[in-house]
Structures are given as structure tokens and as C-alpha cells.
PDB file of C-alpha atoms in Angstrom:
ATOM      1  CA  MET A   1       0.058  -0.390   0.150  1.00 55.00           C
ATOM      2  CA  THR A   2       1.213   3.623  -1.074  1.00 70.00           C
ATOM      3  CA  ILE A   3       1.925   5.826   1.317  1.00 68.00           C
ATOM      4  CA  GLU A   4      -0.728   8.484  -0.750  1.00 71.00           C
ATOM      5  CA  ARG A   5      -3.338   5.689  -0.334  1.00 76.00           C
ATOM      6  CA  ARG A   6      -2.573   4.943   3.859  1.00 76.00           C
ATOM      7  CA  GLU A   7      -3.257   8.582   4.125  1.00 73.00           C
ATOM      8  CA  LYS A   8      -6.232   8.894   2.486  1.00 76.00           C
ATOM      9  CA  ARG A   9      -7.665   5.669   4.426  1.00 80.00           C
ATOM     10  CA  GLN A  10      -7.116   7.889   7.110  1.00 80.00           C
ATOM     11  CA  GLY A  11      -8.479  11.036   6.490  1.00 75.00           C
ATOM     12  CA  ALA A  12     -11.811   9.267   5.639  1.00 79.00           C
ATOM     13  CA  ALA A  13     -11.934   7.706   8.810  1.00 80.00           C
ATOM     14  CA  LEU A  14     -11.202  10.856  10.487  1.00 83.00           C
ATOM     15  CA  VAL A  15     -13.900  12.029   8.355  1.00 84.00           C
ATOM     16  CA  ALA A  16     -16.408   8.849   8.078  1.00 87.00           C
ATOM     17  CA  PRO A  17     -18.398   9.756  12.325  1.00 88.00           C
ATOM     18  CA  ALA A  18     -18.794  13.173  11.165  1.00 87.00           C
ATOM     19  CA  LEU A  19     -20.207  11.644   8.322  1.00 89.00           C
ATOM     20  CA  LEU A  20     -22.444   9.685   9.253  1.00 91.00           C
ATOM     21  CA  TRP A  21     -23.479  11.968  12.202  1.00 92.00           C
ATOM     22  CA  THR A  22     -24.690  14.497   8.856  1.00 90.00           C
ATOM     23  CA  LEU A  23     -26.669  11.698   7.364  1.00 91.00           C
ATOM     24  CA  VAL A  24     -28.187  10.428  10.009  1.00 92.00           C
ATOM     25  CA  PHE A  25     -29.174  13.676  12.489  1.00 91.00           C
ATOM     26  CA  PHE A  26     -29.347  15.820   9.559  1.00 90.00           C
ATOM     27  CA  ALA A  27     -29.734  14.554   5.743  1.00 92.00           C
ATOM     28  CA  VAL A  28     -32.541  11.720   6.405  1.00 94.00           C
ATOM     29  CA  PRO A  29     -34.025  13.722   8.924  1.00 93.00           C
ATOM     30  CA  PHE A  30     -34.086  16.840   6.401  1.00 93.00           C
ATOM     31  CA  ALA A  31     -34.948  14.871   3.283  1.00 94.00           C
ATOM     32  CA  GLY A  32     -37.994  13.112   5.395  1.00 93.00           C
ATOM     33  CA  MET A  33     -39.762  16.974   5.748  1.00 94.00           C
ATOM     34  CA  ALA A  34     -38.912  17.428   2.585  1.00 94.00           C
ATOM     35  CA  ILE A  35     -41.260  14.625   1.176  1.00 94.00           C
ATOM     36  CA  MET A  36     -43.639  15.295   4.094  1.00 94.00           C
ATOM     37  CA  SER A  37     -43.617  19.280   2.775  1.00 94.00           C
ATOM     38  CA  LEU A  38     -45.272  17.517  -0.737  1.00 93.00           C
ATOM     39  CA  ALA A  39     -48.047  16.382   1.483  1.00 92.00           C
ATOM     40  CA  HIS A  40     -51.462  18.490   2.217  1.00 88.00           C
ATOM     41  CA  LEU A  41     -54.110  17.758   4.451  1.00 84.00           C
ATOM     42  CA  GLU A  42     -57.741  16.326   4.410  1.00 83.00           C
ATOM     43  CA  GLY A  43     -59.529  16.990   7.423  1.00 78.00           C
ATOM     44  CA  ARG A  44     -57.512  14.990  10.249  1.00 80.00           C
ATOM     45  CA  GLU A  45     -55.743  12.767   7.852  1.00 85.00           C
ATOM     46  CA  ILE A  46     -52.285  13.425   6.084  1.00 85.00           C
ATOM     47  CA  VAL A  47     -52.793  12.249   2.216  1.00 85.00           C
ATOM     48  CA  GLN A  48     -48.510  11.587   1.196  1.00 87.00           C
ATOM     49  CA  GLY A  49     -48.396  12.174  -2.509  1.00 85.00           C
ATOM     50  CA  PHE A  50     -45.909  15.175  -4.861  1.00 86.00           C
ATOM     51  CA  ASP A  51     -47.823  17.866  -3.937  1.00 86.00           C
ATOM     52  CA  LEU A  52     -46.833  21.654  -4.357  1.00 91.00           C
ATOM     53  CA  GLY A  53     -50.184  23.589  -3.435  1.00 90.00           C
ATOM     54  CA  ASN A  54     -48.055  24.535   0.364  1.00 93.00           C
ATOM     55  CA  TYR A  55     -45.369  25.877  -1.490  1.00 95.00           C
ATOM     56  CA  LEU A  56     -48.029  28.193  -4.011  1.00 94.00           C
ATOM     57  CA  ARG A  57     -50.329  28.734  -0.730  1.00 93.00           C
ATOM     58  CA  ILE A  58     -46.737  30.046   0.787  1.00 94.00           C
ATOM     59  CA  PHE A  59     -46.623  32.511  -1.589  1.00 91.00           C
ATOM     60  CA  ALA A  60     -49.942  33.560  -2.428  1.00 94.00           C
ATOM     61  CA  ASP A  61     -51.046  33.504   1.431  1.00 93.00           C
ATOM     62  CA  PRO A  62     -50.202  37.512   2.667  1.00 94.00           C
ATOM     63  CA  SER A  63     -50.096  36.062   5.929  1.00 92.00           C
ATOM     64  CA  PHE A  64     -47.259  33.653   5.396  1.00 94.00           C
ATOM     65  CA  ARG A  65     -45.836  36.291   2.510  1.00 94.00           C
ATOM     66  CA  ARG A  66     -45.548  39.024   6.164  1.00 95.00           C
ATOM     67  CA  GLY A  67     -43.901  36.277   7.864  1.00 94.00           C
ATOM     68  CA  ILE A  68     -40.849  35.625   6.196  1.00 95.00           C
ATOM     69  CA  PHE A  69     -40.596  39.677   5.360  1.00 96.00           C
ATOM     70  CA  VAL A  70     -40.362  39.935   8.900  1.00 96.00           C
ATOM     71  CA  SER A  71     -38.644  37.662   9.921  1.00 96.00           C
ATOM     72  CA  LEU A  72     -35.968  39.002   6.466  1.00 96.00           C
ATOM     73  CA  GLU A  73     -36.405  42.768   8.340  1.00 96.00           C
ATOM     74  CA  ILE A  74     -35.671  42.072  11.719  1.00 96.00           C
ATOM     75  CA  THR A  75     -32.584  39.820  11.192  1.00 96.00           C
ATOM     76  CA  LEU A  76     -31.048  41.926   8.512  1.00 96.00           C
ATOM     77  CA  THR A  77     -32.064  44.957  11.295  1.00 97.00           C
ATOM     78  CA  VAL A  78     -30.576  42.982  14.009  1.00 97.00           C
ATOM     79  CA  THR A  79     -27.440  42.289  12.033  1.00 96.00           C
ATOM     80  CA  VAL A  80     -26.828  45.325  10.724  1.00 96.00           C
ATOM     81  CA  ILE A  81     -26.744  46.651  14.284  1.00 97.00           C
ATOM     82  CA  SER A  82     -24.838  43.753  16.216  1.00 95.00           C
ATOM     83  CA  VAL A  83     -22.021  44.715  14.090  1.00 95.00           C
ATOM     84  CA  LEU A  84     -21.576  47.812  14.179  1.00 95.00           C
ATOM     85  CA  LEU A  85     -21.517  47.328  17.972  1.00 94.00           C
ATOM     86  CA  ALA A  86     -19.797  44.094  17.934  1.00 93.00           C
ATOM     87  CA  TRP A  87     -16.387  45.684  15.561  1.00 93.00           C
ATOM     88  CA  PRO A  88     -15.611  48.591  18.375  1.00 92.00           C
ATOM     89  CA  LEU A  89     -16.555  46.884  21.306  1.00 92.00           C
ATOM     90  CA  ALA A  90     -14.029  43.762  20.017  1.00 91.00           C
ATOM     91  CA  TRP A  91     -11.487  46.808  18.686  1.00 90.00           C
ATOM     92  CA  ILE A  92     -11.334  48.518  22.227  1.00 91.00           C
ATOM     93  CA  ILE A  93     -10.633  44.583  24.296  1.00 91.00           C
ATOM     94  CA  ALA A  94      -8.149  44.059  21.125  1.00 89.00           C
ATOM     95  CA  THR A  95      -6.328  47.613  21.136  1.00 87.00           C
ATOM     96  CA  ARG A  96      -6.912  49.406  24.159  1.00 87.00           C
ATOM     97  CA  VAL A  97      -7.226  47.094  27.087  1.00 89.00           C
ATOM     98  CA  PRO A  98      -3.955  46.146  28.604  1.00 88.00           C
ATOM     99  CA  GLU A  99      -2.865  42.919  27.509  1.00 85.00           C
ATOM    100  CA  ARG A 100      -3.212  41.615  31.581  1.00 86.00           C
ATOM    101  CA  TRP A 101      -6.877  42.713  31.713  1.00 88.00           C
ATOM    102  CA  ARG A 102      -8.241  40.958  27.963  1.00 87.00           C
ATOM    103  CA  ARG A 103      -9.152  38.335  29.537  1.00 85.00           C
ATOM    104  CA  MET A 104     -11.747  39.778  32.090  1.00 88.00           C
ATOM    105  CA  ALA A 105     -12.714  41.585  29.806  1.00 86.00           C
ATOM    106  CA  LEU A 106     -13.606  39.239  27.175  1.00 83.00           C
ATOM    107  CA  LEU A 107     -15.281  37.278  30.467  1.00 83.00           C
ATOM    108  CA  ILE A 108     -17.414  39.820  30.628  1.00 83.00           C
ATOM    109  CA  ALA A 109     -18.499  40.325  27.350  1.00 79.00           C
ATOM    110  CA  VAL A 110     -19.567  36.367  27.656  1.00 78.00           C
ATOM    111  CA  LEU A 111     -21.096  36.398  30.498  1.00 78.00           C
ATOM    112  CA  PRO A 112     -24.315  36.334  29.102  1.00 73.00           C
ATOM    113  CA  PHE A 113     -24.260  33.390  27.461  1.00 74.00           C
ATOM    114  CA  TRP A 114     -23.785  31.762  30.681  1.00 77.00           C
ATOM    115  CA  THR A 115     -27.934  32.419  31.204  1.00 79.00           C
ATOM    116  CA  SER A 116     -30.397  31.025  30.150  1.00 80.00           C
ATOM    117  CA  TYR A 117     -31.881  31.759  26.978  1.00 79.00           C
ATOM    118  CA  VAL A 118     -35.528  31.519  27.907  1.00 84.00           C
ATOM    119  CA  VAL A 119     -34.061  33.393  31.613  1.00 87.00           C
ATOM    120  CA  ARG A 120     -32.273  36.187  29.460  1.00 86.00           C
ATOM    121  CA  SER A 121     -35.846  37.045  27.019  1.00 88.00           C
ATOM    122  CA  TYR A 122     -37.767  36.957  30.529  1.00 89.00           C
ATOM    123  CA  SER A 123     -35.300  39.477  31.709  1.00 89.00           C
ATOM    124  CA  TRP A 124     -35.738  41.829  28.775  1.00 91.00           C
ATOM    125  CA  ALA A 125     -39.700  41.297  29.532  1.00 89.00           C
ATOM    126  CA  LEU A 126     -39.519  42.610  32.448  1.00 88.00           C
ATOM    127  CA  VAL A 127     -37.332  44.722  31.379  1.00 91.00           C
ATOM    128  CA  LEU A 128     -38.877  46.522  28.898  1.00 91.00           C
ATOM    129  CA  GLY A 129     -42.850  46.015  29.973  1.00 88.00           C
ATOM    130  CA  GLU A 130     -45.525  48.984  31.215  1.00 86.00           C
ATOM    131  CA  LYS A 131     -44.035  48.860  34.954  1.00 85.00           C
ATOM    132  CA  GLY A 132     -40.062  48.241  34.117  1.00 85.00           C
ATOM    133  CA  VAL A 133     -36.977  49.684  34.447  1.00 88.00           C
ATOM    134  CA  VAL A 134     -37.117  51.799  30.924  1.00 89.00           C
ATOM    135  CA  ASN A 135     -41.113  53.210  32.008  1.00 89.00           C
ATOM    136  CA  ASN A 136     -39.698  53.994  35.386  1.00 89.00           C
ATOM    137  CA  ALA A 137     -36.755  55.470  34.087  1.00 89.00           C
ATOM    138  CA  LEU A 138     -38.168  58.195  31.752  1.00 87.00           C
ATOM    139  CA  VAL A 139     -41.257  58.734  33.906  1.00 88.00           C
ATOM    140  CA  GLY A 140     -39.590  59.344  36.056  1.00 87.00           C
ATOM    141  CA  LEU A 141     -36.649  61.679  34.558  1.00 85.00           C
ATOM    142  CA  GLY A 142     -40.384  63.857  33.491  1.00 85.00           C
ATOM    143  CA  LEU A 143     -39.525  62.422  29.089  1.00 83.00           C
ATOM    144  CA  LEU A 144     -42.697  60.713  29.305  1.00 83.00           C
ATOM    145  CA  SER A 145     -45.821  61.775  31.231  1.00 83.00           C
ATOM    146  CA  GLU A 146     -46.843  57.831  31.682  1.00 87.00           C
ATOM    147  CA  PRO A 147     -45.537  54.365  30.635  1.00 87.00           C
ATOM    148  CA  ILE A 148     -45.336  53.890  26.402  1.00 89.00           C
ATOM    149  CA  GLN A 149     -45.841  50.525  25.188  1.00 88.00           C
ATOM    150  CA  ILE A 150     -42.086  48.348  24.337  1.00 88.00           C
ATOM    151  CA  MET A 151     -42.701  44.911  24.932  1.00 90.00           C
ATOM    152  CA  ALA A 152     -44.366  43.267  22.272  1.00 88.00           C
ATOM    153  CA  THR A 153     -43.122  45.382  19.727  1.00 90.00           C
ATOM    154  CA  ARG A 154     -40.560  45.155  16.600  1.00 92.00           C
ATOM    155  CA  ALA A 155     -37.458  46.753  19.014  1.00 93.00           C
ATOM    156  CA  ALA A 156     -38.352  44.717  21.989  1.00 93.00           C
ATOM    157  CA  THR A 157     -37.390  41.789  19.905  1.00 94.00           C
ATOM    158  CA  VAL A 158     -34.340  43.207  18.265  1.00 95.00           C
ATOM    159  CA  THR A 159     -33.125  45.007  21.186  1.00 94.00           C
ATOM    160  CA  GLY A 160     -32.962  41.600  22.621  1.00 92.00           C
ATOM    161  CA  PHE A 161     -31.184  39.472  19.572  1.00 94.00           C
ATOM    162  CA  VAL A 162     -29.383  42.581  19.739  1.00 94.00           C
ATOM    163  CA  HIS A 163     -28.197  42.175  23.161  1.00 90.00           C
ATOM    164  CA  PHE A 164     -27.343  38.222  23.053  1.00 88.00           C
ATOM    165  CA  PHE A 165     -25.678  38.217  18.658  1.00 92.00           C
ATOM    166  CA  VAL A 166     -22.915  41.679  19.633  1.00 91.00           C
ATOM    167  CA  MET A 167     -21.657  39.360  22.581  1.00 88.00           C
ATOM    168  CA  LEU A 168     -20.870  36.492  19.499  1.00 87.00           C
ATOM    169  CA  LEU A 169     -19.962  39.050  16.888  1.00 91.00           C
ATOM    170  CA  THR A 170     -17.379  40.239  19.948  1.00 90.00           C
ATOM    171  CA  LEU A 171     -15.608  37.049  19.728  1.00 89.00           C
ATOM    172  CA  THR A 172     -15.380  36.162  16.296  1.00 89.00           C
ATOM    173  CA  ILE A 173     -13.539  39.838  15.202  1.00 91.00           C
ATOM    174  CA  TYR A 174     -11.709  39.606  18.517  1.00 91.00           C
ATOM    175  CA  SER A 175     -10.811  36.244  17.379  1.00 88.00           C
ATOM    176  CA  ASN A 176      -8.814  38.354  13.527  1.00 87.00           C
ATOM    177  CA  LEU A 177      -7.854  41.278  15.678  1.00 89.00           C
ATOM    178  CA  ILE A 178      -5.559  39.918  17.897  1.00 89.00           C
ATOM    179  CA  GLN A 179      -3.536  37.975  15.130  1.00 86.00           C
ATOM    180  CA  LEU A 180      -3.492  40.587  13.065  1.00 85.00           C
ATOM    181  CA  SER A 181       0.687  42.412  12.956  1.00 82.00           C
ATOM    182  CA  PRO A 182       1.362  45.593  14.269  1.00 81.00           C
ATOM    183  CA  ASN A 183       2.927  46.091  11.619  1.00 83.00           C
ATOM    184  CA  TYR A 184       0.025  46.492   8.881  1.00 84.00           C
ATOM    185  CA  ALA A 185      -0.540  49.734  11.273  1.00 82.00           C
ATOM    186  CA  ARG A 186       2.972  51.532  11.511  1.00 82.00           C
ATOM    187  CA  ALA A 187       3.163  50.658   8.157  1.00 86.00           C
ATOM    188  CA  ALA A 188       0.377  51.895   6.825  1.00 84.00           C
ATOM    189  CA  MET A 189       0.763  55.721   8.985  1.00 84.00           C
ATOM    190  CA  ASP A 190       4.786  55.696   7.237  1.00 80.00           C
ATOM    191  CA  LEU A 191       2.962  56.329   4.916  1.00 80.00           C
ATOM    192  CA  GLY A 192       1.246  58.956   5.926  1.00 83.00           C
ATOM    193  CA  ALA A 193      -2.124  57.340   6.857  1.00 81.00           C
ATOM    194  CA  SER A 194      -4.450  59.201   9.897  1.00 84.00           C
ATOM    195  CA  ARG A 195      -5.788  56.825  12.435  1.00 81.00           C
ATOM    196  CA  TRP A 196      -9.480  56.584  10.937  1.00 86.00           C
ATOM    197  CA  GLN A 197      -7.545  55.952   7.813  1.00 87.00           C
ATOM    198  CA  VAL A 198      -5.691  52.935   9.386  1.00 86.00           C
ATOM    199  CA  ILE A 199      -8.942  51.367  11.117  1.00 84.00           C
ATOM    200  CA  ARG A 200     -11.037  52.139   7.707  1.00 86.00           C
ATOM    201  CA  LEU A 201      -8.499  50.726   4.832  1.00 86.00           C
ATOM    202  CA  VAL A 202      -6.467  49.387   6.354  1.00 87.00           C
ATOM    203  CA  ILE A 203      -8.224  46.934  10.542  1.00 89.00           C
ATOM    204  CA  LEU A 204     -11.279  46.682   9.028  1.00 87.00           C
ATOM    205  CA  PRO A 205     -10.472  44.412   5.608  1.00 86.00           C
ATOM    206  CA  LEU A 206      -8.953  42.323   7.078  1.00 86.00           C
ATOM    207  CA  THR A 207     -11.300  41.641   9.983  1.00 88.00           C
ATOM    208  CA  LEU A 208     -13.884  40.980   7.249  1.00 86.00           C
ATOM    209  CA  PRO A 209     -13.421  37.284   7.444  1.00 84.00           C
ATOM    210  CA  GLY A 210     -14.010  37.403  10.912  1.00 85.00           C
ATOM    211  CA  VAL A 211     -17.548  40.480  10.590  1.00 90.00           C
ATOM    212  CA  MET A 212     -19.190  37.847   7.716  1.00 89.00           C
ATOM    213  CA  THR A 213     -18.621  34.281  10.104  1.00 88.00           C
ATOM    214  CA  GLY A 214     -19.959  36.585  13.160  1.00 89.00           C
ATOM    215  CA  ALA A 215     -22.949  38.191  10.754  1.00 93.00           C
ATOM    216  CA  PHE A 216     -23.290  34.739   8.969  1.00 92.00           C
ATOM    217  CA  LEU A 217     -23.817  32.877  12.365  1.00 91.00           C
ATOM    218  CA  THR A 218     -25.770  36.004  13.860  1.00 93.00           C
ATOM    219  CA  PHE A 219     -28.720  35.610  10.335  1.00 95.00           C
ATOM    220  CA  VAL A 220     -28.924  31.992  10.953  1.00 93.00           C
ATOM    221  CA  LEU A 221     -29.825  32.111  15.219  1.00 93.00           C
ATOM    222  CA  CYS A 222     -31.940  34.908  14.611  1.00 95.00           C
ATOM    223  CA  ILE A 223     -34.233  33.839  11.856  1.00 95.00           C
ATOM    224  CA  GLY A 224     -34.263  30.736  13.311  1.00 93.00           C
ATOM    225  CA  ASP A 225     -35.179  31.454  17.056  1.00 93.00           C
ATOM    226  CA  TYR A 226     -38.258  31.078  17.726  1.00 93.00           C
ATOM    227  CA  ILE A 227     -37.925  32.150  21.726  1.00 91.00           C
ATOM    228  CA  THR A 228     -36.871  35.661  21.492  1.00 92.00           C
ATOM    229  CA  PRO A 229     -39.841  36.776  19.464  1.00 93.00           C
ATOM    230  CA  GLN A 230     -42.726  35.042  20.887  1.00 92.00           C
ATOM    231  CA  ILE A 231     -41.486  36.589  24.639  1.00 92.00           C
ATOM    232  CA  LEU A 232     -40.360  39.694  23.431  1.00 93.00           C
ATOM    233  CA  GLY A 233     -43.035  40.385  20.443  1.00 89.00           C
ATOM    234  CA  GLY A 234     -45.455  39.179  20.828  1.00 80.00           C
ATOM    235  CA  ASN A 235     -47.769  37.702  18.217  1.00 78.00           C
ATOM    236  CA  ASN A 236     -48.648  41.335  16.848  1.00 80.00           C
ATOM    237  CA  GLU A 237     -45.704  40.134  14.006  1.00 86.00           C
ATOM    238  CA  LEU A 238     -45.725  36.334  13.262  1.00 91.00           C
ATOM    239  CA  THR A 239     -41.587  35.265  12.349  1.00 94.00           C
ATOM    240  CA  LEU A 240     -41.502  32.059  10.349  1.00 94.00           C
ATOM    241  CA  PRO A 241     -40.966  30.132  13.416  1.00 95.00           C
ATOM    242  CA  GLN A 242     -43.656  31.293  15.115  1.00 94.00           C
ATOM    243  CA  LEU A 243     -46.366  30.602  11.763  1.00 94.00           C
ATOM    244  CA  ILE A 244     -44.084  27.088  11.779  1.00 95.00           C
ATOM    245  CA  MET A 245     -44.991  26.318  15.916  1.00 93.00           C
ATOM    246  CA  MET A 246     -48.633  27.569  15.048  1.00 92.00           C
ATOM    247  CA  GLN A 247     -49.119  25.439  12.301  1.00 93.00           C
ATOM    248  CA  LEU A 248     -47.999  22.015  14.165  1.00 90.00           C
ATOM    249  CA  GLY A 249     -50.307  23.237  17.952  1.00 84.00           C
ATOM    250  CA  ARG A 250     -52.644  24.382  16.544  1.00 82.00           C
ATOM    251  CA  ARG A 251     -53.230  22.931  13.073  1.00 81.00           C
ATOM    252  CA  GLY A 252     -51.573  20.008  13.003  1.00 87.00           C
ATOM    253  CA  ASP A 253     -50.649  20.627   9.450  1.00 91.00           C
ATOM    254  CA  TYR A 254     -47.297  18.682   8.835  1.00 93.00           C
ATOM    255  CA  PRO A 255     -46.994  19.135   5.517  1.00 94.00           C
ATOM    256  CA  MET A 256     -47.378  23.149   5.881  1.00 95.00           C
ATOM    257  CA  ALA A 257     -45.071  23.422   8.770  1.00 95.00           C
ATOM    258  CA  SER A 258     -42.462  21.069   7.055  1.00 95.00           C
ATOM    259  CA  ALA A 259     -42.765  23.546   3.858  1.00 96.00           C
ATOM    260  CA  LEU A 260     -42.546  26.582   5.716  1.00 96.00           C
ATOM    261  CA  SER A 261     -39.145  24.648   8.000  1.00 96.00           C
ATOM    262  CA  VAL A 262     -37.653  23.824   4.329  1.00 96.00           C
ATOM    263  CA  VAL A 263     -37.799  27.720   2.890  1.00 96.00           C
ATOM    264  CA  LEU A 264     -36.736  29.051   6.002  1.00 96.00           C
ATOM    265  CA  MET A 265     -33.266  26.144   5.104  1.00 95.00           C
ATOM    266  CA  ALA A 266     -33.971  27.701   1.619  1.00 95.00           C
ATOM    267  CA  ILE A 267     -33.457  31.538   3.454  1.00 95.00           C
ATOM    268  CA  VAL A 268     -30.163  30.273   4.834  1.00 94.00           C
ATOM    269  CA  THR A 269     -28.541  28.475   2.656  1.00 93.00           C
ATOM    270  CA  LEU A 270     -28.912  31.085   0.266  1.00 92.00           C
ATOM    271  CA  ALA A 271     -27.178  34.031   2.610  1.00 91.00           C
ATOM    272  CA  TYR A 272     -24.274  30.876   3.041  1.00 89.00           C
ATOM    273  CA  ALA A 273     -23.714  30.621  -0.368  1.00 87.00           C
ATOM    274  CA  ALA A 274     -23.958  34.148  -0.507  1.00 85.00           C
ATOM    275  CA  SER A 275     -21.661  34.511   2.456  1.00 83.00           C
ATOM    276  CA  ALA A 276     -19.203  32.218   0.681  1.00 80.00           C
ATOM    277  CA  ARG A 277     -19.130  33.600  -2.271  1.00 66.00           C
ATOM    278  CA  TRP A 278     -18.276  37.352  -1.085  1.00 57.00           C
ATOM    279  CA  LEU A 279     -15.286  35.711   1.162  1.00 59.00           C
ATOM    280  CA  LYS A 280     -13.919  33.977  -1.775  1.00 50.00           C
ATOM    281  CA  MET A 281     -13.449  37.027  -3.848  1.00 41.00           C
ATOM    282  CA  GLU A 282     -12.419  39.144  -1.365  1.00 44.00           C
ATOM    283  CA  ARG A 283      -9.629  36.100  -0.534  1.00 42.00           C
ATOM    284  CA  LEU A 284      -8.508  36.464  -3.735  1.00 36.00           C
TER     285      LEU A 284
END
């Protein structure tokens, strides 16, 4: 047996468990869901077949179209705000915080990950409620005469999401920043670049892989989240995951829920394809 063939077999043996795991717990369930999406509901019985009616209904029914648009609008808003907040925070930790204090700064940054996702959402509900901290502060300062509606709005949902994803993006961007050699900035300043030009034209482009990685993770986790929109957003604006759960819980319409899930998966796949192409172009 040649060395090359032996290395290929060793590589295949190392990859096989991951491939098997993906096949059993992702590919097979997804295939079953895709097949279910082609069925339809008659009364309370599921009739199997090759029927695209569920998909046609998704794009014909205004409520389903609205759910897709609301999910995309919230997700893109959260992603943009999180990136704008996380990049300066990561840059400050990586360049302005003394090295002996960076671990402590990162520890404080990741503290939200130590609490339950549900607990964080309900905590924001207490903060943003009619008698919550925000309304009490605004009324106490005389900025408002009476409490305003913050809970059960898109603003509450975005706030809860941003609180979580800023920390995630901070870590991914920070991991890029600490790998950059300070010689890049020194060379740019020696050539006459100002500090702002160094950040904008040198540091920021070099950290784009970390930004895009964190942004993609934010997009995936945000658009597929059910808990935060349900707790903070209420049912005023239904997102795609909420529509899926509604089909399962209230109607028992598994084919329609499967079709909505396939659409959600298609959106995530398109986002990945767009990010992968963009990153590839940046590396050329």
C-alpha cells in the first residue's frame, strides 16, 4: 500500500464519523421533512403525494409572505446593529485594554452566555414592560408623562436579539483582531495614513472574515429563533418560526409546517452561498 493511499484511508476514517452523524441527524430528517412538505392535509389526515400546493400557498397567502418578510427584516436589522456595536467593542478589547486585563474583559463580554436563553428573554420582558426599568426611568426623569408600549413590539425583539448577538460577534471579530500584526498599522502610518484611515482602509478589511463569520452565525440563529420573538414580540408580528409552530400546535398541519421549514432552510442556504462567494472574492 502506497503512502498516498494510506493517508487517504486515514483521512476517510477520520471524516467518516462526522459524515455519518450529518447523514443520520441532518440529511435523513431533512429528506423526510421535504417529502412531508409535498403531502397535504385532508381533514385531520395527511395524504402523501407530490403536491406543490403548500409552497404555492406560502407565496400566495399574505400572512405567510408577511411572516417571511418580517423574519428577514428583523434578522437583517439585528445583524447590522450587532456588527456596528460589536466591532468597536472588539477593537477596544484587542487594542486599548491592557493585555493582562483582556481575559477579564472577554469574560465580562461572554457573561450573557452563562444564563439560559429563556431567562434572558424574560429578563428583558421585565426591563421593557409597562412598569419595567426603562419606562420607570423615562417617567421618573420627566421625559414621558406615562409609560409607553415597548413590550410586544419589534423594538423589543430586536433589543433582545442584539443583547445576545453582540457578544457572539465580539468574540469572532476579536479573534481576527488579535491575529493581525501591528506592523500593518505601522506601515500605513509611516506612509502618511491617519489613525482613522488605518482603521478604515487596513484594519477593517483584514477583519472582514471574522465579521462575515459572525454575521452569518447571527443571521442563522436569529432567523430560526422562536423563543425571543414569542416572549418579547408577542403575536403582533409573526415570524417564520412562529408560523411553523402555529401550524404544528394549532392546526396539526405537518405538511405546511414542513414546507415553511424548507423555505426557512432555503433562505439560510442562500445566505450561506452569498457569504461564501463574497468571502472567496475578498481572498483573491
